[in-house]
Coordinates of C-alpha atoms in Angstrom, one line a residue:
M284 CA 93.3 136.8 89.6
E285 CA 95.4 136.3 93.4
I286 CA 96.6 132.7 93.3
P287 CA 97.1 131.0 97.2
E288 CA 100.1 130.6 98.1
Q289 CA 99.3 126.6 99.0
V290 CA 98.2 125.9 95.7
L291 CA 101.7 127.8 94.8
Q292 CA 103.6 125.8 97.3
F293 CA 101.9 122.0 96.1
F294 CA 102.8 122.2 92.4
E295 CA 106.7 123.5 93.1
S296 CA 106.5 120.3 95.8
H297 CA 105.8 117.8 92.4
A298 CA 108.1 117.1 89.9
P299 CA 108.2 119.0 87.1
F300 CA 106.7 121.3 88.6
D301 CA 109.1 122.2 90.9
G302 CA 111.7 123.5 88.2
L303 CA 109.8 125.8 86.7
T304 CA 109.8 129.6 87.2
K305 CA 107.5 131.2 89.0
S306 CA 106.0 133.8 87.1
A307 CA 106.0 130.0 84.7
L308 CA 103.9 128.0 87.5
I309 CA 101.7 130.7 88.0
D310 CA 100.7 131.4 84.5
L311 CA 100.0 127.6 84.2
V312 CA 97.8 127.7 87.6
K313 CA 95.4 130.9 86.4
V314 CA 94.4 128.2 83.4
S315 CA 94.2 125.4 85.3
T316 CA 90.8 124.5 87.2
L317 CA 90.1 122.8 91.0
N318 CA 87.7 119.5 91.0
Y319 CA 86.1 117.9 93.7
V320 CA 86.0 114.8 91.3
T321 CA 83.6 112.3 93.5
S322 CA 82.0 109.0 91.7
E323 CA 78.5 110.9 91.2
N324 CA 80.2 113.4 89.7
I325 CA 83.0 112.8 87.6
E326 CA 81.1 113.6 84.5
A327 CA 80.2 117.4 85.6
Q328 CA 83.5 117.2 87.0
L329 CA 85.8 116.8 84.9
P330 CA 84.4 117.7 81.4
N331 CA 85.8 118.1 78.5
E332 CA 88.8 116.0 78.3
K333 CA 90.4 115.3 74.8
S334 CA 91.5 119.5 75.8
H335 CA 92.6 118.9 80.3
V336 CA 95.4 116.7 81.1
F337 CA 95.1 115.7 85.1
F338 CA 97.2 115.2 88.6
I339 CA 96.2 114.8 91.0
Q340 CA 95.8 116.2 94.9
G341 CA 94.0 113.8 97.0
G342 CA 92.0 110.6 96.3
H343 CA 92.9 107.7 94.8
Y344 CA 92.0 106.5 91.2
S345 CA 92.0 103.5 89.3
V346 CA 92.2 104.5 85.4
K347 CA 93.0 102.5 82.5
E348 CA 94.8 104.2 79.8
K349 CA 96.8 102.1 77.0
G350 CA 95.3 98.7 78.0
H351 CA 97.1 98.9 81.1
T352 CA 95.2 100.4 85.3
R353 CA 97.1 101.5 88.0
Q354 CA 95.9 103.0 91.1
L355 CA 96.3 107.0 91.0
G356 CA 97.1 108.9 93.9
E357 CA 98.5 112.3 94.8
G358 CA 101.0 113.5 92.5
D359 CA 100.3 111.4 89.4
F360 CA 98.7 112.5 86.5
F361 CA 96.8 110.6 83.7
G362 CA 95.3 111.7 80.1
L363 CA 99.1 112.1 78.8
P364 CA 98.6 110.7 75.8
L365 CA 96.3 113.4 74.6
I366 CA 98.9 115.9 74.6
H367 CA 100.6 113.4 71.4
D368 CA 96.8 112.4 70.0
P369 CA 93.9 114.5 70.1
N370 CA 91.8 112.3 69.1
Y371 CA 92.8 109.1 72.0
Q372 CA 89.4 108.0 73.7
D373 CA 89.9 104.8 75.5
I374 CA 89.5 106.9 79.5
Y375 CA 88.4 105.3 81.9
I376 CA 88.9 106.9 85.2
A377 CA 87.4 104.7 89.0
I378 CA 86.6 106.1 92.2
E379 CA 88.2 104.5 94.7
E380 CA 88.5 107.7 97.2
P381 CA 86.8 110.9 96.6
G382 CA 89.5 113.8 96.3
L383 CA 91.0 117.3 94.6
V384 CA 91.8 116.5 91.1
Y385 CA 93.2 120.0 88.8
S386 CA 92.0 120.1 85.2
L387 CA 95.7 121.2 83.0
P388 CA 94.8 122.8 79.2
I389 CA 96.4 120.2 76.7
D390 CA 97.8 123.9 74.8
A391 CA 99.3 124.7 78.2
I392 CA 101.0 121.6 78.8
R393 CA 103.0 121.0 74.9
A394 CA 103.7 124.5 75.8
L395 CA 106.2 123.7 78.6
I396 CA 106.5 120.8 77.1
E397 CA 107.9 123.1 73.7
Q398 CA 110.1 125.3 76.7
N399 CA 111.6 123.4 78.6
A400 CA 113.5 120.3 78.0
T401 CA 113.7 119.4 81.6
V402 CA 109.2 119.0 81.4
A403 CA 109.4 117.4 79.0
K404 CA 111.5 115.2 79.9
F405 CA 110.1 114.0 82.9
F406 CA 106.6 113.6 80.9
K407 CA 108.5 111.2 78.0
S408 CA 109.7 108.8 80.9
Y409 CA 106.1 109.7 82.2
S410 CA 104.2 107.9 79.7
Q411 CA 106.8 105.4 78.8
K412 CA 106.5 104.4 82.7
E413 CA 102.8 104.3 82.1
D414 CA 103.1 101.7 78.6
E415 CA 105.8 99.8 80.6
S416 CA 104.0 99.3 84.2
T417 CA 101.1 97.4 85.5
P418 CA 98.7 98.6 88.7
L419 CA 101.1 95.7 90.4
D420 CA 104.7 97.0 89.5
E421 CA 104.6 99.2 90.8
S422 CA 106.7 98.8 94.0
A423 CA 109.5 98.5 91.2
N424 CA 108.6 102.4 91.7
I425 CA 108.7 103.5 94.5
W426 CA 111.5 105.7 95.4
L427 CA 113.8 104.1 98.2
Y428 CA 115.0 101.3 95.4
Q429 CA 114.6 103.2 92.0
K430 CA 117.7 104.4 90.3
I431 CA 118.7 107.5 90.5
Q432 CA 118.6 108.7 87.4
G433 CA 115.1 107.3 87.0
Q434 CA 114.5 110.1 89.7
L435 CA 116.8 113.5 88.1
K436 CA 113.7 115.9 87.3
R437 CA 116.7 118.8 85.9
T438 CA 120.1 119.2 84.0
P439 CA 122.5 120.0 85.4
I440 CA 123.6 122.8 86.8
T441 CA 127.4 123.1 85.9
T442 CA 130.2 126.5 85.4
E443 CA 133.7 126.2 84.9
S444 CA 137.2 126.0 87.1
G445 CA 138.1 129.8 86.2
T446 CA 134.3 131.0 87.3
T447 CA 135.2 133.8 89.7
V448 CA 132.5 133.2 93.3
E449 CA 130.8 135.8 93.0
D450 CA 129.2 134.9 89.3
C451 CA 128.7 131.3 90.8
A452 CA 126.1 132.4 93.8
K453 CA 124.4 134.9 91.1
I454 CA 123.8 131.5 88.8
M455 CA 122.4 129.9 92.0
A456 CA 120.2 132.5 92.3
K457 CA 118.8 132.4 89.1
E458 CA 118.6 128.7 88.9
R459 CA 117.0 128.0 92.6
V460 CA 120.0 125.8 93.7
S461 CA 121.8 125.4 96.8
S462 CA 124.7 123.9 95.7
L463 CA 126.6 124.2 91.4
L464 CA 129.3 121.4 89.8
I465 CA 132.7 122.6 88.8
T466 CA 134.0 121.2 85.7
E467 CA 136.6 121.1 83.9
D468 CA 137.0 120.1 80.0
N469 CA 133.1 118.2 80.1
S470 CA 134.4 116.2 83.1
L471 CA 133.6 116.9 87.2
I472 CA 136.9 118.3 89.1
G473 CA 134.6 120.0 92.6
I474 CA 131.4 121.2 93.8
L475 CA 130.3 124.3 95.9
T476 CA 127.3 124.9 98.0
D477 CA 125.5 127.3 99.3
K478 CA 126.9 126.8 102.3
D479 CA 130.9 127.1 101.0
I480 CA 130.4 130.6 100.2
R481 CA 128.9 131.3 103.5
S482 CA 132.0 129.8 105.4
R483 CA 134.5 129.7 103.2
V484 CA 134.6 133.6 101.7
V485 CA 132.0 135.1 103.4
A486 CA 133.6 134.5 106.8
K487 CA 137.4 134.9 105.8
G488 CA 136.9 138.7 104.7
I489 CA 137.8 136.1 100.8
S490 CA 137.5 138.5 97.7
P491 CA 134.1 137.5 95.9
H492 CA 135.9 137.9 92.2
V493 CA 138.8 134.3 93.0
A494 CA 137.9 131.6 91.0
V495 CA 135.5 129.3 92.3
S496 CA 139.0 126.2 92.3
E497 CA 139.9 128.5 95.2
V498 CA 137.1 127.3 97.1
M499 CA 135.7 124.4 96.0
T500 CA 135.5 120.4 97.5
T501 CA 137.9 119.0 95.4
T502 CA 137.2 115.5 94.4
P503 CA 134.1 115.3 96.1
I504 CA 132.5 112.0 97.1
T505 CA 130.0 110.6 94.3
T506 CA 127.6 108.5 93.3
N507 CA 126.4 106.7 89.6
G508 CA 122.7 107.1 88.0
N509 CA 122.1 102.5 88.6
A510 CA 122.5 103.2 92.1
N511 CA 119.2 103.9 94.4
M512 CA 118.0 106.9 96.3
L513 CA 118.9 104.7 99.9
D514 CA 122.0 104.4 98.8
A515 CA 122.5 107.8 98.1
L516 CA 121.0 108.6 101.7
S517 CA 123.7 106.1 103.4
I518 CA 126.3 107.7 101.0
M519 CA 125.2 111.5 102.3
T520 CA 124.8 110.0 106.2
Q521 CA 127.9 108.3 106.0
H522 CA 130.2 111.0 105.0
N523 CA 127.6 113.8 106.7
I524 CA 126.8 116.2 103.3
H525 CA 124.1 117.6 102.2
H526 CA 125.0 116.9 98.1
L527 CA 126.2 114.2 95.6
P528 CA 126.4 114.8 92.3
V529 CA 125.4 111.7 90.4
V530 CA 127.9 111.1 87.5
D531 CA 128.4 108.2 84.9
P532 CA 132.3 107.5 84.7
C533 CA 133.8 106.8 81.6
I534 CA 136.3 104.3 81.8
R535 CA 137.8 104.7 77.8
T536 CA 137.9 108.6 78.4
G537 CA 138.8 108.0 82.5
K538 CA 136.2 111.0 83.2
N539 CA 132.4 111.7 84.6
N540 CA 130.2 112.6 82.8
I541 CA 127.9 114.2 84.9
L542 CA 124.5 113.2 85.9
G543 CA 122.7 115.7 87.3
M544 CA 122.2 116.5 91.8
V545 CA 120.2 114.8 94.2
S546 CA 120.4 117.3 97.7
A547 CA 119.0 115.7 101.2
S548 CA 116.0 118.0 100.1
D549 CA 115.4 116.0 97.6
I550 CA 115.8 112.8 99.5
L551 CA 113.3 114.3 102.3
R552 CA 111.1 115.4 99.4
A553 CA 111.0 112.4 98.1
Q554 CA 110.2 110.1 101.1
R555 CA 107.9 112.0 101.8
S556 CA 107.8 110.4 105.1
N557 CA 110.4 109.5 108.1
I558 CA 110.8 105.8 107.7
L559 CA 114.7 106.0 107.2
L560 CA 114.8 108.0 110.1
V561 CA 113.3 105.1 111.7
I562 CA 115.5 101.9 110.7
D563 CA 118.5 104.9 111.6
D564 CA 117.6 105.4 114.9
I565 CA 117.2 101.2 115.1
A566 CA 120.5 100.8 113.6
K567 CA 122.0 102.7 115.6
A568 CA 120.3 101.3 119.5
E569 CA 123.5 101.3 121.8
N570 CA 121.2 99.0 124.4
L571 CA 118.1 97.6 124.8
Y572 CA 115.9 100.8 125.4
E573 CA 116.9 102.4 122.8
L574 CA 116.4 99.9 120.6
I575 CA 112.6 98.7 121.8
N576 CA 112.0 102.5 121.7
A577 CA 112.9 102.9 117.7
S578 CA 111.2 99.6 116.9
W579 CA 107.7 100.5 118.0
Q580 CA 107.8 104.0 116.3
I581 CA 107.9 101.5 112.7
P582 CA 103.9 100.5 113.3
H583 CA 103.5 104.2 113.8
Y584 CA 104.9 105.3 110.6
F585 CA 103.2 103.2 108.5
K586 CA 99.8 104.0 109.5
T587 CA 100.7 107.5 109.7
Y588 CA 102.7 108.0 105.9
A589 CA 101.5 104.5 104.1
S590 CA 98.5 105.9 101.7
R591 CA 98.6 104.5 98.3
F592 CA 99.2 101.0 96.8
S593 CA 102.2 101.8 95.9
D594 CA 102.5 102.6 99.3
F595 CA 101.9 98.9 100.7
D596 CA 103.9 97.7 97.6
I597 CA 107.5 97.2 100.0
A598 CA 106.2 98.2 102.9
G599 CA 106.5 94.6 104.4
K600 CA 110.1 94.5 102.8
V601 CA 110.8 97.3 104.5
L602 CA 109.4 95.7 108.1
S603 CA 110.9 92.9 107.2
Q604 CA 114.7 94.3 106.7
A605 CA 113.0 96.6 110.1
T606 CA 113.1 92.7 112.1
D607 CA 116.4 91.9 110.6
I608 CA 118.1 94.5 112.0
M609 CA 116.2 94.2 116.0
T610 CA 117.7 90.9 115.2
R611 CA 121.6 91.9 114.7
K612 CA 121.2 94.1 117.6
L613 CA 120.0 92.0 119.7
I614 CA 121.9 89.3 119.7
G615 CA 125.3 92.0 119.2
F616 CA 123.6 92.3 123.1
F617 CA 124.3 89.6 123.6
T618 CA 127.7 88.4 121.7
T619 CA 129.2 91.8 124.0
Q620 CA 127.9 90.9 127.6
N621 CA 128.7 86.2 127.0
G622 CA 131.6 86.5 125.0
Q623 CA 131.5 84.9 120.9
P624 CA 129.7 82.2 120.0
P625 CA 131.6 78.9 120.7
M626 CA 130.8 77.4 117.1
P627 CA 130.0 78.6 114.1
Y628 CA 126.3 79.5 113.7
C629 CA 123.5 81.1 111.6
W630 CA 119.4 83.0 113.1
L631 CA 117.4 81.4 110.6
V632 CA 114.4 83.2 109.6
Y633 CA 110.8 81.7 107.7
G634 CA 108.0 82.4 107.1
S635 CA 106.9 86.2 106.0
Q636 CA 110.3 86.9 107.3
A637 CA 112.1 84.9 105.3
R638 CA 109.9 86.2 102.2
G639 CA 109.9 89.5 103.2
D640 CA 105.5 90.0 103.2
Q641 CA 106.0 90.3 107.0
N642 CA 102.8 93.1 107.8
L643 CA 101.4 94.3 111.9
G644 CA 100.4 90.7 112.6
S645 CA 102.8 88.9 111.9
D646 CA 104.7 86.6 114.8
Q647 CA 108.5 85.5 114.9
D648 CA 109.7 82.0 113.1
N649 CA 113.3 81.5 113.2
A650 CA 116.1 78.8 114.6
L651 CA 119.2 78.0 115.4
L652 CA 121.8 76.4 112.6
L653 CA 124.8 75.2 114.1
A654 CA 128.5 73.8 112.7
R655 CA 128.2 70.6 114.8
R656 CA 126.3 69.4 117.2
A657 CA 126.8 71.5 121.1
N658 CA 127.4 69.8 124.0
D659 CA 126.4 70.5 127.5
E660 CA 127.7 73.9 128.1
E661 CA 127.7 75.0 124.5
S662 CA 123.9 73.8 124.5
Q663 CA 123.4 76.7 127.4
Y664 CA 125.3 79.0 126.2
F665 CA 123.2 79.0 122.5
A666 CA 119.6 78.2 125.0
E667 CA 120.3 81.2 126.8
F668 CA 121.1 82.9 123.6
A669 CA 117.7 82.3 121.6
D670 CA 115.9 83.2 124.7
Y671 CA 117.2 87.0 124.7
V672 CA 116.9 87.3 121.0
C673 CA 113.6 85.9 120.7
N674 CA 111.9 87.7 123.8
G675 CA 113.5 90.3 122.6
L676 CA 112.1 90.7 119.4
A677 CA 109.0 90.5 121.3
K678 CA 109.4 93.7 123.7
C679 CA 110.2 95.5 120.2
G680 CA 106.3 94.3 118.6
I681 CA 107.7 91.1 116.4
K682 CA 105.6 88.7 119.2
L683 CA 106.4 85.3 120.2
C684 CA 105.2 82.8 118.2
G685 CA 102.5 80.8 118.8
G686 CA 103.7 77.5 117.7
N687 CA 106.8 77.4 119.3
I688 CA 108.6 78.5 115.9
M689 CA 111.5 80.2 117.7
A690 CA 115.5 79.2 118.3
S691 CA 113.9 79.2 122.0
N692 CA 112.8 76.0 121.3
P693 CA 115.2 72.8 121.9
E694 CA 113.8 71.2 118.9
L695 CA 115.1 74.6 116.9
R696 CA 118.3 74.4 118.0
M697 CA 120.5 72.0 115.5
A698 CA 123.2 71.0 113.8
I699 CA 123.5 71.0 109.9
D700 CA 124.2 66.7 110.3
D701 CA 120.9 66.7 112.3
A702 CA 118.6 69.6 110.6
L703 CA 119.1 67.8 106.2
A704 CA 119.0 64.0 107.6
Q705 CA 115.6 65.8 108.9
T706 CA 114.7 67.4 105.9
Q707 CA 115.2 63.9 104.3
N708 CA 113.8 62.0 106.8
R709 CA 110.6 64.3 106.2
C710 CA 110.9 64.7 102.1
T711 CA 110.8 60.8 101.8
N712 CA 107.7 59.8 104.5
P713 CA 105.3 62.8 104.0
S714 CA 102.5 62.5 106.2
E715 CA 100.0 64.5 106.1
D716 CA 100.7 66.1 109.5
A717 CA 104.1 65.9 108.4
I718 CA 103.3 67.9 105.8
M719 CA 101.4 70.6 107.8
R720 CA 104.1 71.4 110.5
F721 CA 107.2 71.1 107.8
N722 CA 104.9 74.1 105.0
I723 CA 106.7 76.7 107.5
F724 CA 110.0 75.9 107.1
L725 CA 111.0 75.7 103.1
D726 CA 110.9 79.6 103.2
I727 CA 114.1 80.4 104.9
R728 CA 116.4 83.3 104.9
A729 CA 120.1 83.8 107.1
V730 CA 120.1 86.8 109.0
S731 CA 122.8 86.2 111.0
G732 CA 126.6 84.0 111.4
S733 CA 127.7 82.2 109.2
L734 CA 126.8 83.0 105.8
S735 CA 129.0 80.3 104.3
L736 CA 126.9 77.5 106.9
F737 CA 123.9 78.5 105.4
D738 CA 124.8 78.2 101.9
K739 CA 126.1 75.1 102.6
Y740 CA 122.2 73.8 104.2
V741 CA 120.3 75.3 101.6
H742 CA 122.0 74.3 98.5
A743 CA 121.9 70.9 100.2
R744 CA 118.7 70.9 101.1
T745 CA 117.1 72.3 97.9
K746 CA 118.5 69.2 95.9
I747 CA 116.1 67.5 99.0
L748 CA 113.0 68.9 98.3
R749 CA 113.4 68.2 94.6
N750 CA 111.1 64.5 95.7
S751 CA 108.9 64.2 93.6
M752 CA 106.8 62.3 95.8
F753 CA 107.1 65.2 98.6
L754 CA 106.5 67.7 96.3
A755 CA 102.9 65.5 95.2
S756 CA 101.8 66.0 98.7
L757 CA 102.9 69.4 98.9
A758 CA 100.2 70.1 96.3
R759 CA 97.8 67.7 98.0
F760 CA 97.9 69.9 101.0
A761 CA 98.1 73.0 99.1
N762 CA 94.8 72.2 97.2
D763 CA 92.8 70.7 100.7
V764 CA 91.6 74.7 100.8
D765 CA 88.6 76.5 98.7
V766 CA 89.1 80.4 97.8
P767 CA 86.0 81.5 99.2
L768 CA 83.6 81.2 96.1
S769 CA 81.1 79.7 95.2
L770 CA 79.9 77.6 92.4
F771 CA 78.0 80.3 91.1
R772 CA 81.2 82.5 91.5
Q773 CA 79.8 84.7 94.3
F774 CA 81.6 85.1 97.8
V775 CA 81.8 83.3 100.9
F776 CA 82.6 85.0 104.1
E777 CA 83.5 84.1 106.9
K778 CA 81.1 82.7 109.3
K779 CA 82.6 83.5 112.9
A780 CA 84.3 86.8 111.1
P781 CA 83.2 90.0 113.4
T782 CA 80.7 91.2 110.3
K783 CA 78.7 89.0 107.6
D784 CA 80.8 90.0 104.7
C785 CA 84.5 89.4 105.7
I786 CA 86.3 86.5 104.3
N787 CA 90.7 85.8 105.7
I788 CA 93.0 87.3 102.9
K789 CA 95.6 85.4 104.2
E790 CA 93.8 82.4 105.2
K791 CA 92.0 81.8 101.8
A792 CA 93.7 83.7 99.0
V793 CA 97.3 84.5 99.9
A794 CA 98.8 81.4 102.3
I795 CA 97.5 79.2 98.5
L796 CA 99.1 81.9 96.3
N797 CA 102.4 81.1 99.0
D798 CA 101.7 77.4 99.0
I799 CA 101.4 77.4 94.8
V800 CA 104.5 79.3 94.3
R801 CA 106.7 77.8 96.3
I802 CA 106.3 74.3 94.6
Y803 CA 106.8 75.3 90.6
A804 CA 110.5 76.9 92.8
L805 CA 111.5 74.3 94.3
A806 CA 110.5 71.5 91.7
D807 CA 112.5 74.4 89.7
G808 CA 115.2 74.8 92.2
I809 CA 115.2 78.0 93.4
I810 CA 116.7 78.9 96.6
Q811 CA 114.7 82.7 96.7
P812 CA 112.6 82.7 99.6
S813 CA 110.2 86.0 98.4
T814 CA 107.2 84.8 96.3
V815 CA 107.4 87.7 94.0
E816 CA 111.6 86.7 93.1
R817 CA 109.7 82.7 92.9
I818 CA 107.9 84.4 89.7
D819 CA 110.2 86.5 88.5
A820 CA 112.8 83.5 88.8
L821 CA 110.7 80.9 86.9
S822 CA 112.7 79.5 84.3
D823 CA 109.3 78.1 81.0
K824 CA 110.1 75.2 82.0
S825 CA 108.8 75.3 85.0
G826 CA 105.5 74.5 83.8
L827 CA 103.3 78.6 84.8
S828 CA 103.5 79.8 81.6
K829 CA 104.7 83.2 81.5
P830 CA 100.8 85.2 81.0
D831 CA 100.4 82.8 84.4
R832 CA 103.4 83.3 86.1
R833 CA 102.4 87.5 85.2
N834 CA 98.3 86.6 85.9
L835 CA 100.7 85.3 89.6
K836 CA 102.5 88.3 90.3
E837 CA 99.3 90.8 89.9
A838 CA 97.4 88.6 92.1
W839 CA 100.0 88.3 95.0
L840 CA 100.5 91.9 95.1
F841 CA 97.3 92.5 95.3
L842 CA 95.6 90.8 97.8
N843 CA 99.1 92.3 100.0
R844 CA 97.9 95.4 99.4
L845 CA 94.2 94.7 101.0
R846 CA 95.9 93.6 104.1
W847 CA 98.2 96.0 104.6
R848 CA 95.2 99.6 104.0
H849 CA 92.7 96.5 105.7
Q850 CA 95.2 96.6 108.8
L851 CA 96.0 100.4 108.1
T852 CA 92.6 101.6 108.2
Q853 CA 90.8 99.7 110.9
N854 CA 93.7 99.8 113.1
A855 CA 93.9 96.0 113.1
T856 CA 96.5 92.8 112.9
D857 CA 94.0 90.7 111.7
N858 CA 93.3 89.6 107.3
L859 CA 89.3 89.9 108.2
V860 CA 88.6 92.2 105.6
S861 CA 85.2 93.6 104.3
M862 CA 83.5 94.4 101.1
R863 CA 82.5 97.9 102.3
E864 CA 86.2 98.6 102.9
L865 CA 86.4 98.0 98.8
S866 CA 85.5 99.5 95.7
P867 CA 83.5 98.4 92.7
I868 CA 85.8 97.9 90.9
E869 CA 88.5 95.5 93.9
R870 CA 86.0 93.9 95.4
Y871 CA 86.6 92.0 90.4
Q872 CA 89.1 92.9 90.9
L873 CA 89.4 90.3 94.3
K874 CA 86.8 88.4 92.6
K875 CA 89.6 88.0 89.6
A876 CA 92.2 86.9 91.9
F877 CA 90.7 83.5 93.5
Q878 CA 89.9 82.0 90.1
Q879 CA 93.1 82.5 89.5
I880 CA 94.1 81.1 92.2
H881 CA 91.7 77.8 91.9
Q882 CA 93.0 77.7 88.4
A883 CA 96.2 77.7 89.6
Q884 CA 95.8 74.9 92.2
Q885 CA 93.9 72.4 89.0
G886 CA 97.2 73.2 87.5
L887 CA 99.7 72.5 90.5
V888 CA 97.4 69.2 90.9
M889 CA 97.3 68.0 87.7
K890 CA 101.2 68.5 87.4
F891 CA 102.2 67.5 90.0
S892 CA 99.6 65.1 91.7
G893 CA 98.6 63.5 88.3
G894 CA 95.3 64.5 89.6
M895 CA 95.4 63.1 92.5
A896 CA 94.0 65.7 95.2
S897 CA 94.1 64.6 98.4

């Protein structure tokens, strides 16, 4: 049986099969079958579920196992409970996007688990992830922010310092690795790479029979298992290395316990795209022209590479971080040309950038906080400073704010004392108009400048914002917008939308949810601006139970995934999601999310306004 090379390449590019020998891989593929699965043929194409587990090559699926529903795509598995429990039956599969799925015989997988410790470790870890996570917790599992220790797919390949270079090369060939960790008394003392063999042995005519300790790199740069993949890439870029040993330093013995190795190819395979390279280009831009060119690659990246729901969970954070870097670069360009600011300042961001949930339609919301009132000359400097940065961001694709919530507006360049006095006045006189105008300023974060100035401002402001009358007004305001469900729990669509089945996910759901969580966070004294981080930080005394907090978090993540997918698949910057874009299960989940938001609105008014809605 001749196996197409592209089939082997697909298996080799995904864990845990990337660590198998060629013969073991061929044996597995020979007994596997590939099926094109749709909603119409699912029962026919995935027969005899009790004897197979399933490995996804393409498409998107909603799979419920062990009480958890997960959104799955390329490289994911389902049916794993059957490996240990042949009688397990509680598997529900909904096809969101048809695609190719491999059926892998359970007996073949069990055999691999018994024969290969790496495969066993992988499936044990994968099953634990299934047990512990929900589909809306996947943002924590995106490789960019995962701990390195959880990404290591094979046991470290090591040898003692007395091993000859020739034998080292044989080990590397047998294990199909491009580097070897050198140990002494079970502690890491060096590293040998294939490049070292070429440049330090072959090129210099050194005998391959010398001990590896003679040519290895001693005291190599390392990282620890608790660092994330972004940290690893940063270290490798900084030191211009392609192999990074991962160790667990033992304070008691002073030795480095070896956990494994991360290579540049591992990171390239894991990241599945070039977003870090784009951000690196932004960070390295030396002038406005280079910055603009690099920044405009970001929308292209998202449209090209973001495809799974779990991709969308970090998209807003990545875009917000990129906008932060653009801002700091623009500030650096201006101060290089015009001199340093005449007093301590802080560049503040509000709204979606502050929360870390920007999307392709987000505009600027920013301000300047000054250490004291500026004189005329200082005011002129900061006016030019703000104009340069705001216009520069617009050129980089972050559009100007239609409501003029920008540092280029003189009213948003304030001394700290004046800013606190304004906050105090708005909290003690919370008119409906004042609440509407002030709401945008309640999510706040510092991007550049004096962090001590920002900390002083935020801590003083936090005390002011806990005013009970102000919180009651916020609660009534958050109840003014209804979720788009009728009395009979049917969707209510936008009247002026391009099609008759659209819902504005932002205005009618996400914004309301942000308001609800914000109010509980303000009352609880939480200063984090991120909605998800606020939910996680809420105490049991906040008034929201753990199940309510979990439901709101899941609803928020689900709604933002829909927004991102709409913008990317429809090439749009609006938030008008059509029901035709959703699968039946997504429409069901959307209705449940709306119901949860409506219940939270009612609870909010009861807690903070005594049940008195506006």
